[in-house]
Short mmCIF file of C-alpha atoms and ligand atoms in Angstrom, two decimals:
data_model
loop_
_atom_site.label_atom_id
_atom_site.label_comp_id
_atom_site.label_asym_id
_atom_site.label_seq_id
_atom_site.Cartn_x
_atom_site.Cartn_y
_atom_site.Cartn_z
CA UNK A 5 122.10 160.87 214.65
CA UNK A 6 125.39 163.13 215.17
CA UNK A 7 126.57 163.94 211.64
CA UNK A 8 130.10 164.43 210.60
CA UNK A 9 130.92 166.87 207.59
CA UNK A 10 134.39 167.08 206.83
CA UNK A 11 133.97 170.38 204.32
CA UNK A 12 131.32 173.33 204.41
CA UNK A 13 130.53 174.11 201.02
CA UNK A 14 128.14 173.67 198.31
CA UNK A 15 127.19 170.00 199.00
CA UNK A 16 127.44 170.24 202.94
CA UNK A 17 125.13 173.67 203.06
CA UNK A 18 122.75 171.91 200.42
CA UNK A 19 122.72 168.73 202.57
CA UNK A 20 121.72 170.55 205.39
CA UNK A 21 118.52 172.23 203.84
CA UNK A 22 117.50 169.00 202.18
CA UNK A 23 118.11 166.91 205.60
CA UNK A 24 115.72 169.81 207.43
CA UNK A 25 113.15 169.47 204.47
CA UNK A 26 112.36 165.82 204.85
CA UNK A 27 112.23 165.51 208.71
CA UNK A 28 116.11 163.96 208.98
CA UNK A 29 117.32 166.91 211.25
CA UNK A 30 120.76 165.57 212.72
CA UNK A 31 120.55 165.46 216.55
CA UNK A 32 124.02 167.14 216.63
CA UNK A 33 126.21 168.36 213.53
CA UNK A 34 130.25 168.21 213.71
CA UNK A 35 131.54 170.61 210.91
CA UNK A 36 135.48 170.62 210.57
CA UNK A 37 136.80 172.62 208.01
CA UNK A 38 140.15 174.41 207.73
CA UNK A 39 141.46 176.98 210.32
CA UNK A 40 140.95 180.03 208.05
CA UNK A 41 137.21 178.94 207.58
CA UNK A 42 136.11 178.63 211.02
CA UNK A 43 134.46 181.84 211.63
CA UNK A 44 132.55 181.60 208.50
CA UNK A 45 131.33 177.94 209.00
CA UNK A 46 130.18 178.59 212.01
CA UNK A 47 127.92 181.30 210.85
CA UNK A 48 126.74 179.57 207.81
CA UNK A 49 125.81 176.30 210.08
CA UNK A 50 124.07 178.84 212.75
CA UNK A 51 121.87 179.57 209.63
CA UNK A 52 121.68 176.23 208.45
CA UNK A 53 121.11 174.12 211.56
CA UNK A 54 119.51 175.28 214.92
CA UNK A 55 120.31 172.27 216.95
CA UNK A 56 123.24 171.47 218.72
CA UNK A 57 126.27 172.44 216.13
CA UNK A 58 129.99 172.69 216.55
CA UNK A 59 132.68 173.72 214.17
CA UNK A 60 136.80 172.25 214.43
CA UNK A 61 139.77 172.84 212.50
CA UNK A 62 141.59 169.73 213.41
CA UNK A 63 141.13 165.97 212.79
CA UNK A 64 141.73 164.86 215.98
CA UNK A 65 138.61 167.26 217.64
CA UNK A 66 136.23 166.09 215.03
CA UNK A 67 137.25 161.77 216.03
CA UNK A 68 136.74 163.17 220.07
CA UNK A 69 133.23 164.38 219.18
CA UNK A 70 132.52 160.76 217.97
CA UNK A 71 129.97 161.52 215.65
CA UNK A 72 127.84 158.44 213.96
CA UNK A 73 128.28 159.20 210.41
CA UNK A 74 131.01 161.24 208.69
CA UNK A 75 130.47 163.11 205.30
CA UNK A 76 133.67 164.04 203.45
CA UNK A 77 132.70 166.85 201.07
CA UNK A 78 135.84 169.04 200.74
CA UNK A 79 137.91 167.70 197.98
CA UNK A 80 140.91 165.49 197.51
CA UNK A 81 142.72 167.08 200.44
CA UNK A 82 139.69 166.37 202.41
CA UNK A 83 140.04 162.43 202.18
CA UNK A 84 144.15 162.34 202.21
CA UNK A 85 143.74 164.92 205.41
CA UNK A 86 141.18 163.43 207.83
CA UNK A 87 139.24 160.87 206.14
CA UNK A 88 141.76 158.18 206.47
CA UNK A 89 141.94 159.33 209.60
CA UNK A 90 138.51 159.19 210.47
CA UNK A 91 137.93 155.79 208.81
CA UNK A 92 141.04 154.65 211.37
CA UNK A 93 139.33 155.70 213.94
CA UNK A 94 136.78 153.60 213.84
CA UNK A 95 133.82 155.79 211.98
CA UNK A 96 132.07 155.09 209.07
CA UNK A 97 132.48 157.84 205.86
CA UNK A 98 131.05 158.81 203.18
CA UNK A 99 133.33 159.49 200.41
CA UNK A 100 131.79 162.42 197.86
CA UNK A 101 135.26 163.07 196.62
CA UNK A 102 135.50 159.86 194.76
CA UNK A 103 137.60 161.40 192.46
CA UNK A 104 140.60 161.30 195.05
CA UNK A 105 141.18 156.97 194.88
CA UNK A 106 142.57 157.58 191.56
CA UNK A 107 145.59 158.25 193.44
CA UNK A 108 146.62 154.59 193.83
CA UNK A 109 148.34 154.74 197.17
CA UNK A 110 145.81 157.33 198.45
CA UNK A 111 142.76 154.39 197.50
CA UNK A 112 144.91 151.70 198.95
CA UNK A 113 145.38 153.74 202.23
CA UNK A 114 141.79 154.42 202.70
CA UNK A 115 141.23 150.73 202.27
CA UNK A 116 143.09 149.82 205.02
CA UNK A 117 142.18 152.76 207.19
CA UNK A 118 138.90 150.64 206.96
CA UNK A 119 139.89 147.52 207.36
CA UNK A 120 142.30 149.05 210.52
CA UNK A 121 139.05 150.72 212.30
CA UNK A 122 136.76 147.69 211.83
CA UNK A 123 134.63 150.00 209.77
CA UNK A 124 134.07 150.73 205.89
CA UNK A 125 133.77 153.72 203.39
CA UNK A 126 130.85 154.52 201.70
CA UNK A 127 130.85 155.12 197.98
CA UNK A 128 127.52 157.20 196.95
CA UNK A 129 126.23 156.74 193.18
CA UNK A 130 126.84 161.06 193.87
CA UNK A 131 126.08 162.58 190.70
CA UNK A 132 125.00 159.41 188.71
CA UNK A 133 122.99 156.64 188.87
CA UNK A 134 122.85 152.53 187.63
CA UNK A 135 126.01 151.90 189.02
CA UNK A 136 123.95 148.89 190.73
CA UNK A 137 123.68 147.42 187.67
CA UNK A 138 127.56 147.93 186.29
CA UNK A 139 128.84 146.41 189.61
CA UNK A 140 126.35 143.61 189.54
CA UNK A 141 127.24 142.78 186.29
CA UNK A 142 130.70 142.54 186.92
CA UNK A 143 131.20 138.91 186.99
CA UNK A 144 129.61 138.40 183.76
CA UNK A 145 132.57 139.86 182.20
CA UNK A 146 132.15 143.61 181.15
CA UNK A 147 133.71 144.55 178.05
CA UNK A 148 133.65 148.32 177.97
CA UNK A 149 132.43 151.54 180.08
CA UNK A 150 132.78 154.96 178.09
CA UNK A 151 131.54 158.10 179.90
CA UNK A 152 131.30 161.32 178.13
CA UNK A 153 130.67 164.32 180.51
CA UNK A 154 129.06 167.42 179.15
CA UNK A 155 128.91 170.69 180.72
CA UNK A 156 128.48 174.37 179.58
CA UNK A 157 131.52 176.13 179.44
CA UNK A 158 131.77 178.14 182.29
CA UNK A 159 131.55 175.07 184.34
CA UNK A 160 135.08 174.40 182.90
CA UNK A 161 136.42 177.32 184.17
CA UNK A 162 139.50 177.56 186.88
CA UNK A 163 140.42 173.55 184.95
CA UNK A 164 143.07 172.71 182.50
CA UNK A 165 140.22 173.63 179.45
CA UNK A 166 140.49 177.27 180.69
CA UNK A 167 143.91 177.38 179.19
CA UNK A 168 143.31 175.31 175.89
CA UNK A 169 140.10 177.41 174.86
CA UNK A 170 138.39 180.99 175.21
CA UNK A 171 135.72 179.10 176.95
CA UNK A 172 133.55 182.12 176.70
CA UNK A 173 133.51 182.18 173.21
CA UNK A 174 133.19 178.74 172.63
CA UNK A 175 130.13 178.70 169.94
CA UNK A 176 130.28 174.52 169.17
CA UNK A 177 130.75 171.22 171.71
CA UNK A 178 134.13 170.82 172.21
CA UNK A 179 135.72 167.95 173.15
CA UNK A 180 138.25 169.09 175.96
CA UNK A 181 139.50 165.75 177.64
CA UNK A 182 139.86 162.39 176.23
CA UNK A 183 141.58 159.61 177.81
CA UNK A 184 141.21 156.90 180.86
CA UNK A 185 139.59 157.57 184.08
CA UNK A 186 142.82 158.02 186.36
CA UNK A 187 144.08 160.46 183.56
CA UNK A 188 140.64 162.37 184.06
CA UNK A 189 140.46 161.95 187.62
CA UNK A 190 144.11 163.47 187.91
CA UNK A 191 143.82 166.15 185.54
CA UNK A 192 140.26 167.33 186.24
CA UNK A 193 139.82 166.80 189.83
CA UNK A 194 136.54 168.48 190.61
CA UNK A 195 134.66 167.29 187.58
CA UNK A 196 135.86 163.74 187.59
CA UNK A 197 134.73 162.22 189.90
CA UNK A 198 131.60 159.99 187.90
CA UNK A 199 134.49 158.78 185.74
CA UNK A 200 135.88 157.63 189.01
CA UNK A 201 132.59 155.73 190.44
CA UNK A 202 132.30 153.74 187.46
CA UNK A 203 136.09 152.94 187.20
CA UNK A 204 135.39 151.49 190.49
CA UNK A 205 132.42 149.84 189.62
CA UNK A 206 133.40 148.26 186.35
CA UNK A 207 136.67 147.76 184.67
CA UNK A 208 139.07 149.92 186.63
CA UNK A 209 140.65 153.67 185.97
CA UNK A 210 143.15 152.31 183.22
CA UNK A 211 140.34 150.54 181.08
CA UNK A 212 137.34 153.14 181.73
CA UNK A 213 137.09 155.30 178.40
CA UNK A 214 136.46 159.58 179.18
CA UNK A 215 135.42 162.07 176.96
CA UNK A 216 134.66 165.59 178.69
CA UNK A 217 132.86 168.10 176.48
CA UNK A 218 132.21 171.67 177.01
CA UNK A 219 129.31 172.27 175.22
CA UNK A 220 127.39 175.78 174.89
CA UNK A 221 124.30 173.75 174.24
CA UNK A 222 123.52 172.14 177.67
CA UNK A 223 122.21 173.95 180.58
CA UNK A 224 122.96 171.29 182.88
CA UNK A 225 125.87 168.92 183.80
CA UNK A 226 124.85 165.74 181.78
CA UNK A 227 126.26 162.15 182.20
CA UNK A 228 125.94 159.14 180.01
CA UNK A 229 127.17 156.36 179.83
CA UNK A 230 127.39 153.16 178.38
CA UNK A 231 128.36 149.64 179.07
CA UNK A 232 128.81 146.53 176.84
CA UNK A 233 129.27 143.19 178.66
CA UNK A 234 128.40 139.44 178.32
CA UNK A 235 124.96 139.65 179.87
CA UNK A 236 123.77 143.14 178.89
CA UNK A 237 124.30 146.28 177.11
CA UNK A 238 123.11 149.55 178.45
CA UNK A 239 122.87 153.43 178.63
CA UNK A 240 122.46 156.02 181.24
CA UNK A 241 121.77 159.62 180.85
CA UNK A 242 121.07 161.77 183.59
CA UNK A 243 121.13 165.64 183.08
CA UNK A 244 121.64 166.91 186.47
CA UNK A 245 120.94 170.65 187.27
CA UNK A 246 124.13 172.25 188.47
CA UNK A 247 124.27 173.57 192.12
CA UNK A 248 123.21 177.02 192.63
CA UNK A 249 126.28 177.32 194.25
CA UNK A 250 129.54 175.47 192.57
CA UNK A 251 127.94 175.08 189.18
CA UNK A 252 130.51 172.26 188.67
CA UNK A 253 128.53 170.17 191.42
CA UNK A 254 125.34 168.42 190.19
CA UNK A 255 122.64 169.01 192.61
CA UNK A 256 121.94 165.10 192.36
CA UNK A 257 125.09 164.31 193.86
CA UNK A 258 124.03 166.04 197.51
CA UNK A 259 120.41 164.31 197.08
CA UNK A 260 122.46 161.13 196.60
CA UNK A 261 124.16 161.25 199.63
CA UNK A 262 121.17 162.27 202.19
CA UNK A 263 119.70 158.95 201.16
CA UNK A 264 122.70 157.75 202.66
CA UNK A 265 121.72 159.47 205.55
CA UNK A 266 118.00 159.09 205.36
CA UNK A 267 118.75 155.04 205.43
CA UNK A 268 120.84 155.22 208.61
CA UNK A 269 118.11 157.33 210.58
CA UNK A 270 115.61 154.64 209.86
CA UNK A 271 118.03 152.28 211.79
CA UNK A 272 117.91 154.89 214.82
CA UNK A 273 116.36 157.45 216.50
CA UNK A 274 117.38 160.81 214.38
N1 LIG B 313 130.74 161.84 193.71
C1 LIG B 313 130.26 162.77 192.91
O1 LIG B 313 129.51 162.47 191.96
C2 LIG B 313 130.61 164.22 193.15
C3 LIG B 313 129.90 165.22 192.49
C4 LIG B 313 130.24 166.54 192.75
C5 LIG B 313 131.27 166.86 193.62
N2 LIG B 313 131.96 165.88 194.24
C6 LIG B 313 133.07 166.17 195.17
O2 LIG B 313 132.58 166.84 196.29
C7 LIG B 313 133.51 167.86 196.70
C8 LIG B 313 132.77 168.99 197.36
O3 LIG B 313 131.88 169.61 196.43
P1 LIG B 313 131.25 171.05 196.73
O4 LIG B 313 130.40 171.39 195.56
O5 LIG B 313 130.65 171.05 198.10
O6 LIG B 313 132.58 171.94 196.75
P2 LIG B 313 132.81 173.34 197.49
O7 LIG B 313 134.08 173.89 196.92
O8 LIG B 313 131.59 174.17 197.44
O9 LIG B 313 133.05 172.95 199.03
C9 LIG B 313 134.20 172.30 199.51
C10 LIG B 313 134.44 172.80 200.94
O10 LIG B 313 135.46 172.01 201.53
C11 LIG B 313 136.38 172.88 202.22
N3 LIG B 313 137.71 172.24 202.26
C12 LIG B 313 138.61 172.17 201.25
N4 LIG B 313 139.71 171.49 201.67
C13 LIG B 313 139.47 171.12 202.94
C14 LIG B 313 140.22 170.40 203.90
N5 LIG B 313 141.42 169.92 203.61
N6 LIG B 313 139.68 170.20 205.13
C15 LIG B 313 138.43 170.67 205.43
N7 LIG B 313 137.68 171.39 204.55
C16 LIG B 313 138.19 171.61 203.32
C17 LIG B 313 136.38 174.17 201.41
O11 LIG B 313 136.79 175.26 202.21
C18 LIG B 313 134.90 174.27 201.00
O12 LIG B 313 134.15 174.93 201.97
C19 LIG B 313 134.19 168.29 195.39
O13 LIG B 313 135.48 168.73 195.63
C20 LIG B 313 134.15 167.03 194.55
O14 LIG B 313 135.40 166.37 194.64
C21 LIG B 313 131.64 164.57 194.04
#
């Protein structure tokens, strides 16, 4: 398979080493990142990935290189920058940054991106799971979805918390966000983004409920959730170790999307 990674960071270098692990080695990696990054990538995928690897700065190289599979793992700029484009094009993505479709006219253009190129966008559970379930369930009339988020406080840092606390002091949970999905989505980009897969999956951003919690009691990033509808009522609660590198990145959320991969190289020779 020729892999596409739009972004070279924490998930992408993660990715990598978990692909190489389990026998999935890419045939040929396509890495585009931004123009002040491409020295850098290109050393980091050297040491990542010893087969055939290439590194571009523009959307238009990585669509010529017509890989198989694109990963977008850079951020909300990464999916209103290239993976539109990419989706155009005619090649199917996997959106990490799931996050970015609160933005109502961004969602709607990646829909028909899709629908433009023949080809669809991927949604991975990423850091959470039992979103089978919610979606499934959809038709039997779901009442309510409320997600609370809890993460130590450092992992708040650099986000709109930063300002509202003395995160390192914080000695009790505190409850820094509470609202709808798109609200969380919008405000707290980089942590938001389970709020966004089960808006998508169940009632929508507006009617989603979000609590975010910095809590000097957890270690890890945990997510629960729970959902009341007409034909069940459940919880899910997954504490996710945070990634070595971007401790605002669940490790899950990279394991989640090489099973994308992993299910693609059964349908072809890796
Ligand atoms: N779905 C989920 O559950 C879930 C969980 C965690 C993170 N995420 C998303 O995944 C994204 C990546 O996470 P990470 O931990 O790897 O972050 P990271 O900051 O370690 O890596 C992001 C990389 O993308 C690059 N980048 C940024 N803008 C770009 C652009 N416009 N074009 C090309 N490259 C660009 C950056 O230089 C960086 O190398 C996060 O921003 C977040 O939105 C999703």
């Amino acid at each position: 398979m020729h892999l596409g990674l739009i972004g070279y960071g924490n998930i992408a270098h993660t990715l990598m080493g978990v692909l190489a692990n389990e026998g999935a080695k890419p045939s040929k990696v396509t890495v585009l990142c931004t123009p002040d990054h491409v020295g850098e990538t290109r050393a980091r995928l050297a040491r990542d990935f010893d087969g055939q690897g290439q590194v571009v700065a523009e959307t238009g190289a990585l669509i010529d290189a017509m890989p198989d599979l694109v990963v977008e793992c850079a951020g909300h700029e990464g999916v209103r920058q290239h993976a539109t484009a990419v989706l155009r094009a005619g090649i199917e993505t996997v959106i990490v940054s799931i996050g970015s479709l609160a933005d109502q006219p961004l969602h709607e253009e990646v829909l028909d991106a899709a629908r433009a190129g023949s080809t669809r966008f991927i949604l991975p559970a990423g850091a959470i799971g039992g979103i089978d379930v919610l979606s499934a369930l959809k038709p039997s009339g779901i009442e309510a979805v409320s997600y609370t988020g809890r993460k130590p406080p450092g992992a708040w840092k650099g986000t709109p918390a930063d300002k509202m606390h003395d995160l390192d002091a914080l000695a009790v949970e505190t409850v820094i966000f509470s609202g709808n999905a798109r609200e969380a989505a919008i405000q707290y980009p980089k942590n938001a983004n389970v709020a966004a897969t089960l808006a998508l999956a169940g009632l929508g951003f507006e009617k989603t409920g979000v609590r975010l919690v910095a809590d000097p009691g957890v270690s890890g990033n945990v997510h629960e959730y729970s959902v009341r509808s007409a034909a069940a009522e459940f919880t899910v609660r997954i504490e996710g170790k945070p990634s070595p590198d971007n401790p605002k990145t669940s490790v899950t959320t990279v394991y989640s999307v090489a099973r994308e991969i992993f299910n693609r190289c059964r349908e072809q020779a890796i």
